[in-house]
Amino acid sequence: MESTSQLNTEEQIFPTYKKWNITFKSASGSTITDQKGKTYIDLMAGVGVVNLGHGHPAVLKAVEQQLHEGWHASNFFHYEGQQKTAELLTKYSCGDLVFFANSGAEANEGAIKLARKHTGRRKIISFLQSFHGRTFGSMAATGQDSIHKGFGPMLEGFEYVPYNDVKALENAIDEDTAAVIVEPVQGEGGVIPGDPSFLQAVEAAAKKKDALFICDEIQTGIGRTGAFFAHQHSGLQPDIITTAKALGNGFPAGAVIGKVHLKEAFGPGSHGTTFGGNPLAMAAAQATLQTIIEEDWSQKAAEKGEALINELKKKLSSLSVVKEIRGKGMMIGIELTEPAGEKILKLQEKGVLAIAAGPNVIRLLPPLTIEWDTLMQGVQALEETLNNK
């Protein structure tokens, strides 16, 4: 057995992430600075997490205050922060009840359990190229073979159909279907918006079979697409909404938001978490939600996102390497005719951070609060990169 003393630097960490050659030092607003002192324009927001930018003063103040008051007692206690955060989430959604988790995967895991428990059925339908998490339940719901590879048989009862294909869904859904889970905009799958008529048909098909309709808003929620939740663009009323990423503006927090008729399925002992809904997470989430709502960042994201997409189309559409520019609000995908990875590394050399969504898509998820001039600096770097300059 090899001791850790024989390992090279960082070999004590499992190599689950293909890390960049950047070591984080600090972050502020819409920039990140590395240990060499280089500052980058952040067009990824921690993968759609810091919607209010890094170190937002309202969130920082709330967490700092709670840190001195206490950060853990267990979920046997009532927490005022949980109640206030739940009130905000239910007021600005169609839901009635909230279960707090620590992440998006946990939120989706909870949603899957809730759907099966409430309906007494086992089948969960999701969509090809979807991404719902990496725990066994959320991984089984994910419609990507690359995510399943190497982990043996997936949990039974999951079926995948093509996204934006109403007929395929209607052929798959039956009396054994507990739920249909859908991302209103597929994120990891390539930033693919769901057509409103498709999303409405998914909801109708689920309700026709008395199955639950679940909207995965892990990446799309909390203002990202120009609405508080992305499904609201299409006038949907899901039975369950899951959210995480931006909920705590970087502090780990997730939530399952459900309709009141699901209450009995999640009674005492049916589900739980040690750290979910802890006071620090709730301080961050409450401050984040209040700021998003009071300062109307959803509407600002809609306006800024539309302007950004127009600017990108104006500057990039004529380039031979660009196949399509698509998105919703401040969630944008630039599909290329070649792999995106090399372009993303070239962007880093120019001091701009972006991420991929599948092999050929550059994904832009800037903080909603990013200033327009800074955003345009990022667009200029992107144009130069795609022009091989």
PDB file of C-alpha atoms in Angstrom, residues 31-209:
ATOM      1  CA  THR A  31     -13.945  38.375 -11.638  1.00  0.00           C
ATOM      2  CA  ILE A  32     -11.710  35.612 -10.283  1.00  0.00           C
ATOM      3  CA  THR A  33      -8.028  36.074  -9.430  1.00  0.00           C
ATOM      4  CA  ASP A  34      -5.500  33.235  -9.414  1.00  0.00           C
ATOM      5  CA  GLN A  35      -2.464  32.729  -7.210  1.00  0.00           C
ATOM      6  CA  LYS A  36      -0.197  34.280  -9.844  1.00  0.00           C
ATOM      7  CA  GLY A  37      -2.207  37.496  -9.661  1.00  0.00           C
ATOM      8  CA  LYS A  38      -3.967  37.106 -13.019  1.00  0.00           C
ATOM      9  CA  THR A  39      -7.589  38.282 -13.002  1.00  0.00           C
ATOM     10  CA  TYR A  40     -10.220  36.644 -15.206  1.00  0.00           C
ATOM     11  CA  ILE A  41     -13.640  37.841 -16.354  1.00  0.00           C
ATOM     12  CA  ASP A  42     -16.025  35.197 -15.054  1.00  0.00           C
ATOM     13  CA  LEU A  43     -18.559  34.136 -17.693  1.00  0.00           C
ATOM     14  CA  MET A  44     -19.387  30.877 -15.909  1.00  0.00           C
ATOM     15  CA  ALA A  45     -20.419  32.020 -12.400  1.00  0.00           C
ATOM     16  CA  GLY A  46     -19.275  28.791 -10.777  1.00  0.00           C
ATOM     17  CA  VAL A  47     -21.414  26.840 -13.299  1.00  0.00           C
ATOM     18  CA  GLY A  48     -24.467  29.055 -12.935  1.00  0.00           C
ATOM     19  CA  VAL A  49     -24.128  29.420  -9.160  1.00  0.00           C
ATOM     20  CA  VAL A  50     -23.136  32.965  -8.186  1.00  0.00           C
ATOM     21  CA  ASN A  51     -26.023  34.733  -9.936  1.00  0.00           C
ATOM     22  CA  LEU A  52     -25.417  37.811  -7.759  1.00  0.00           C
ATOM     23  CA  GLY A  53     -21.670  37.708  -8.359  1.00  0.00           C
ATOM     24  CA  HIS A  54     -18.892  36.622  -6.029  1.00  0.00           C
ATOM     25  CA  GLY A  55     -19.005  37.926  -2.463  1.00  0.00           C
ATOM     26  CA  HIS A  56     -22.286  39.816  -2.759  1.00  0.00           C
ATOM     27  CA  PRO A  57     -22.473  42.074   0.319  1.00  0.00           C
ATOM     28  CA  ALA A  58     -26.039  41.129   1.301  1.00  0.00           C
ATOM     29  CA  VAL A  59     -25.259  37.403   1.242  1.00  0.00           C
ATOM     30  CA  LEU A  60     -21.906  37.906   2.962  1.00  0.00           C
ATOM     31  CA  LYS A  61     -23.510  39.947   5.734  1.00  0.00           C
ATOM     32  CA  ALA A  62     -26.265  37.394   6.328  1.00  0.00           C
ATOM     33  CA  VAL A  63     -23.872  34.433   6.513  1.00  0.00           C
ATOM     34  CA  GLU A  64     -21.422  36.358   8.695  1.00  0.00           C
ATOM     35  CA  GLN A  65     -24.165  37.244  11.162  1.00  0.00           C
ATOM     36  CA  GLN A  66     -25.452  33.665  11.294  1.00  0.00           C
ATOM     37  CA  LEU A  67     -21.909  32.351  11.709  1.00  0.00           C
ATOM     38  CA  HIS A  68     -21.698  34.108  15.062  1.00  0.00           C
ATOM     39  CA  GLU A  69     -25.168  32.938  16.123  1.00  0.00           C
ATOM     40  CA  GLY A  70     -24.606  29.251  15.305  1.00  0.00           C
ATOM     41  CA  TRP A  71     -24.398  27.036  12.239  1.00  0.00           C
ATOM     42  CA  HIS A  72     -25.756  23.637  13.261  1.00  0.00           C
ATOM     43  CA  ALA A  73     -28.221  22.155  15.715  1.00  0.00           C
ATOM     44  CA  SER A  74     -29.956  19.443  13.551  1.00  0.00           C
ATOM     45  CA  ASN A  75     -33.334  19.260  11.867  1.00  0.00           C
ATOM     46  CA  PHE A  76     -35.025  18.322  15.133  1.00  0.00           C
ATOM     47  CA  PHE A  77     -35.105  22.075  15.741  1.00  0.00           C
ATOM     48  CA  HIS A  78     -37.300  24.697  14.128  1.00  0.00           C
ATOM     49  CA  TYR A  79     -35.165  27.181  12.181  1.00  0.00           C
ATOM     50  CA  GLU A  80     -36.610  30.609  11.461  1.00  0.00           C
ATOM     51  CA  GLY A  81     -34.374  30.820   8.373  1.00  0.00           C
ATOM     52  CA  GLN A  82     -35.920  27.685   6.895  1.00  0.00           C
ATOM     53  CA  GLN A  83     -39.429  29.048   7.269  1.00  0.00           C
ATOM     54  CA  LYS A  84     -38.569  32.442   5.763  1.00  0.00           C
ATOM     55  CA  THR A  85     -36.723  30.869   2.834  1.00  0.00           C
ATOM     56  CA  ALA A  86     -39.580  28.440   2.232  1.00  0.00           C
ATOM     57  CA  GLU A  87     -42.046  31.334   2.248  1.00  0.00           C
ATOM     58  CA  LEU A  88     -40.077  33.064  -0.508  1.00  0.00           C
ATOM     59  CA  LEU A  89     -39.751  29.910  -2.620  1.00  0.00           C
ATOM     60  CA  THR A  90     -43.452  29.106  -2.404  1.00  0.00           C
ATOM     61  CA  LYS A  91     -44.567  32.718  -2.900  1.00  0.00           C
ATOM     62  CA  TYR A  92     -42.645  32.989  -6.168  1.00  0.00           C
ATOM     63  CA  SER A  93     -43.524  29.522  -7.469  1.00  0.00           C
ATOM     64  CA  CYS A  94     -46.617  27.345  -7.782  1.00  0.00           C
ATOM     65  CA  GLY A  95     -45.450  25.150  -4.882  1.00  0.00           C
ATOM     66  CA  ASP A  96     -46.691  24.915  -1.320  1.00  0.00           C
ATOM     67  CA  LEU A  97     -44.080  22.940   0.642  1.00  0.00           C
ATOM     68  CA  VAL A  98     -40.276  22.770   0.667  1.00  0.00           C
ATOM     69  CA  PHE A  99     -37.690  20.152   1.613  1.00  0.00           C
ATOM     70  CA  PHE A 100     -34.175  21.581   1.938  1.00  0.00           C
ATOM     71  CA  ALA A 101     -31.139  19.629   0.728  1.00  0.00           C
ATOM     72  CA  ASN A 102     -27.486  20.438   0.093  1.00  0.00           C
ATOM     73  CA  SER A 103     -27.212  20.132  -3.692  1.00  0.00           C
ATOM     74  CA  GLY A 104     -29.015  19.651  -6.978  1.00  0.00           C
ATOM     75  CA  ALA A 105     -28.378  15.923  -7.043  1.00  0.00           C
ATOM     76  CA  GLU A 106     -29.883  15.603  -3.556  1.00  0.00           C
ATOM     77  CA  ALA A 107     -32.878  17.695  -4.580  1.00  0.00           C
ATOM     78  CA  ASN A 108     -33.531  15.482  -7.609  1.00  0.00           C
ATOM     79  CA  GLU A 109     -32.992  12.355  -5.513  1.00  0.00           C
ATOM     80  CA  GLY A 110     -35.650  13.662  -3.134  1.00  0.00           C
ATOM     81  CA  ALA A 111     -38.015  14.442  -6.005  1.00  0.00           C
ATOM     82  CA  ILE A 112     -37.662  10.908  -7.400  1.00  0.00           C
ATOM     83  CA  LYS A 113     -38.358   9.389  -3.986  1.00  0.00           C
ATOM     84  CA  LEU A 114     -41.333  11.680  -3.440  1.00  0.00           C
ATOM     85  CA  ALA A 115     -42.832  10.806  -6.833  1.00  0.00           C
ATOM     86  CA  ARG A 116     -42.538   7.070  -6.280  1.00  0.00           C
ATOM     87  CA  LYS A 117     -43.828   7.270  -2.707  1.00  0.00           C
ATOM     88  CA  HIS A 118     -46.828   9.445  -3.614  1.00  0.00           C
ATOM     89  CA  THR A 119     -47.915   7.498  -6.692  1.00  0.00           C
ATOM     90  CA  GLY A 120     -46.933   3.976  -5.646  1.00  0.00           C
ATOM     91  CA  ARG A 121     -45.491   3.594  -9.140  1.00  0.00           C
ATOM     92  CA  ARG A 122     -41.862   3.136 -10.176  1.00  0.00           C
ATOM     93  CA  LYS A 123     -41.332   4.385 -13.749  1.00  0.00           C
ATOM     94  CA  ILE A 124     -39.584   7.737 -14.210  1.00  0.00           C
ATOM     95  CA  ILE A 125     -39.355   9.244 -17.697  1.00  0.00           C
ATOM     96  CA  SER A 126     -36.622  11.717 -18.546  1.00  0.00           C
ATOM     97  CA  PHE A 127     -34.969  12.896 -21.742  1.00  0.00           C
ATOM     98  CA  LEU A 128     -31.927  12.056 -23.818  1.00  0.00           C
ATOM     99  CA  GLN A 129     -28.989  14.394 -23.127  1.00  0.00           C
ATOM    100  CA  SER A 130     -30.562  15.425 -19.820  1.00  0.00           C
ATOM    101  CA  PHE A 131     -28.485  15.836 -16.676  1.00  0.00           C
ATOM    102  CA  HIS A 132     -29.976  15.428 -13.203  1.00  0.00           C
ATOM    103  CA  GLY A 133     -27.007  14.549 -10.993  1.00  0.00           C
ATOM    104  CA  ARG A 134     -24.493  11.843 -10.065  1.00  0.00           C
ATOM    105  CA  THR A 135     -26.080   9.971  -7.150  1.00  0.00           C
ATOM    106  CA  PHE A 136     -27.559   6.639  -8.220  1.00  0.00           C
ATOM    107  CA  GLY A 137     -31.124   7.914  -8.499  1.00  0.00           C
ATOM    108  CA  SER A 138     -30.304  11.194 -10.219  1.00  0.00           C
ATOM    109  CA  MET A 139     -27.712   9.447 -12.405  1.00  0.00           C
ATOM    110  CA  ALA A 140     -30.316   6.889 -13.467  1.00  0.00           C
ATOM    111  CA  ALA A 141     -32.595   9.784 -14.440  1.00  0.00           C
ATOM    112  CA  THR A 142     -29.810  11.321 -16.539  1.00  0.00           C
ATOM    113  CA  GLY A 143     -30.148  10.468 -20.228  1.00  0.00           C
ATOM    114  CA  GLN A 144     -26.428  10.276 -21.042  1.00  0.00           C
ATOM    115  CA  ASP A 145     -24.546   6.999 -21.443  1.00  0.00           C
ATOM    116  CA  SER A 146     -21.245   8.704 -20.590  1.00  0.00           C
ATOM    117  CA  ILE A 147     -22.553   9.463 -17.089  1.00  0.00           C
ATOM    118  CA  HIS A 148     -23.664   5.836 -16.561  1.00  0.00           C
ATOM    119  CA  LYS A 149     -20.500   4.178 -17.893  1.00  0.00           C
ATOM    120  CA  GLY A 150     -18.558   2.003 -15.466  1.00  0.00           C
ATOM    121  CA  PHE A 151     -21.083   1.927 -12.613  1.00  0.00           C
ATOM    122  CA  GLY A 152     -22.858  -1.306 -13.428  1.00  0.00           C
ATOM    123  CA  PRO A 153     -26.612  -1.641 -13.951  1.00  0.00           C
ATOM    124  CA  MET A 154     -28.579   1.553 -13.432  1.00  0.00           C
ATOM    125  CA  LEU A 155     -31.549   1.582 -11.066  1.00  0.00           C
ATOM    126  CA  GLU A 156     -34.567  -0.001 -12.714  1.00  0.00           C
ATOM    127  CA  GLY A 157     -37.591   1.922 -13.882  1.00  0.00           C
ATOM    128  CA  PHE A 158     -35.999   4.793 -15.798  1.00  0.00           C
ATOM    129  CA  GLU A 159     -36.743   5.487 -19.454  1.00  0.00           C
ATOM    130  CA  TYR A 160     -35.351   8.177 -21.783  1.00  0.00           C
ATOM    131  CA  VAL A 161     -37.046   9.774 -24.775  1.00  0.00           C
ATOM    132  CA  PRO A 162     -35.846  12.468 -27.208  1.00  0.00           C
ATOM    133  CA  TYR A 163     -36.102  16.067 -25.996  1.00  0.00           C
ATOM    134  CA  ASN A 164     -38.584  18.355 -27.784  1.00  0.00           C
ATOM    135  CA  ASP A 165     -40.350  15.242 -29.153  1.00  0.00           C
ATOM    136  CA  VAL A 166     -43.956  15.141 -27.954  1.00  0.00           C
ATOM    137  CA  LYS A 167     -44.900  11.947 -29.788  1.00  0.00           C
ATOM    138  CA  ALA A 168     -42.031   9.987 -28.239  1.00  0.00           C
ATOM    139  CA  LEU A 169     -43.108  11.032 -24.764  1.00  0.00           C
ATOM    140  CA  GLU A 170     -46.763  10.189 -25.369  1.00  0.00           C
ATOM    141  CA  ASN A 171     -45.730   6.723 -26.573  1.00  0.00           C
ATOM    142  CA  ALA A 172     -43.607   6.135 -23.454  1.00  0.00           C
ATOM    143  CA  ILE A 173     -45.894   7.356 -20.684  1.00  0.00           C
ATOM    144  CA  ASP A 174     -48.258   4.778 -19.191  1.00  0.00           C
ATOM    145  CA  GLU A 175     -50.158   3.760 -16.051  1.00  0.00           C
ATOM    146  CA  ASP A 176     -46.929   2.701 -14.306  1.00  0.00           C
ATOM    147  CA  THR A 177     -45.322   6.137 -14.760  1.00  0.00           C
ATOM    148  CA  ALA A 178     -44.684   7.878 -11.454  1.00  0.00           C
ATOM    149  CA  ALA A 179     -43.285  11.061 -12.968  1.00  0.00           C
ATOM    150  CA  VAL A 180     -41.782  12.842 -15.923  1.00  0.00           C
ATOM    151  CA  ILE A 181     -38.748  14.987 -15.096  1.00  0.00           C
ATOM    152  CA  VAL A 182     -37.622  17.671 -17.520  1.00  0.00           C
ATOM    153  CA  GLU A 183     -35.162  20.568 -17.670  1.00  0.00           C
ATOM    154  CA  PRO A 184     -36.923  23.614 -19.202  1.00  0.00           C
ATOM    155  CA  VAL A 185     -33.536  24.333 -20.783  1.00  0.00           C
ATOM    156  CA  GLN A 186     -31.112  21.430 -21.029  1.00  0.00           C
ATOM    157  CA  GLY A 187     -27.851  22.662 -19.536  1.00  0.00           C
ATOM    158  CA  GLU A 188     -25.134  19.999 -19.618  1.00  0.00           C
ATOM    159  CA  GLY A 189     -26.789  18.574 -22.724  1.00  0.00           C
ATOM    160  CA  GLY A 190     -25.865  21.634 -24.808  1.00  0.00           C
ATOM    161  CA  VAL A 191     -27.989  24.622 -23.650  1.00  0.00           C
ATOM    162  CA  ILE A 192     -31.074  23.481 -25.549  1.00  0.00           C
ATOM    163  CA  PRO A 193     -34.287  25.388 -24.709  1.00  0.00           C
ATOM    164  CA  GLY A 194     -37.462  23.369 -24.506  1.00  0.00           C
ATOM    165  CA  ASP A 195     -40.078  24.539 -26.961  1.00  0.00           C
ATOM    166  CA  PRO A 196     -43.019  25.962 -24.948  1.00  0.00           C
ATOM    167  CA  SER A 197     -45.507  23.750 -26.809  1.00  0.00           C
ATOM    168  CA  PHE A 198     -43.358  20.691 -26.008  1.00  0.00           C
ATOM    169  CA  LEU A 199     -43.108  21.547 -22.309  1.00  0.00           C
ATOM    170  CA  GLN A 200     -46.855  22.178 -22.146  1.00  0.00           C
ATOM    171  CA  ALA A 201     -47.485  18.827 -23.851  1.00  0.00           C
ATOM    172  CA  VAL A 202     -45.217  17.070 -21.327  1.00  0.00           C
ATOM    173  CA  GLU A 203     -47.238  18.537 -18.473  1.00  0.00           C
ATOM    174  CA  ALA A 204     -50.537  17.576 -20.109  1.00  0.00           C
ATOM    175  CA  ALA A 205     -49.393  14.015 -20.815  1.00  0.00           C
ATOM    176  CA  ALA A 206     -48.252  13.537 -17.224  1.00  0.00           C
ATOM    177  CA  LYS A 207     -51.501  14.853 -15.785  1.00  0.00           C
ATOM    178  CA  LYS A 208     -53.550  12.683 -18.170  1.00  0.00           C
ATOM    179  CA  LYS A 209     -51.882   9.567 -16.715  1.00  0.00           C
TER     180      LYS A 209
END
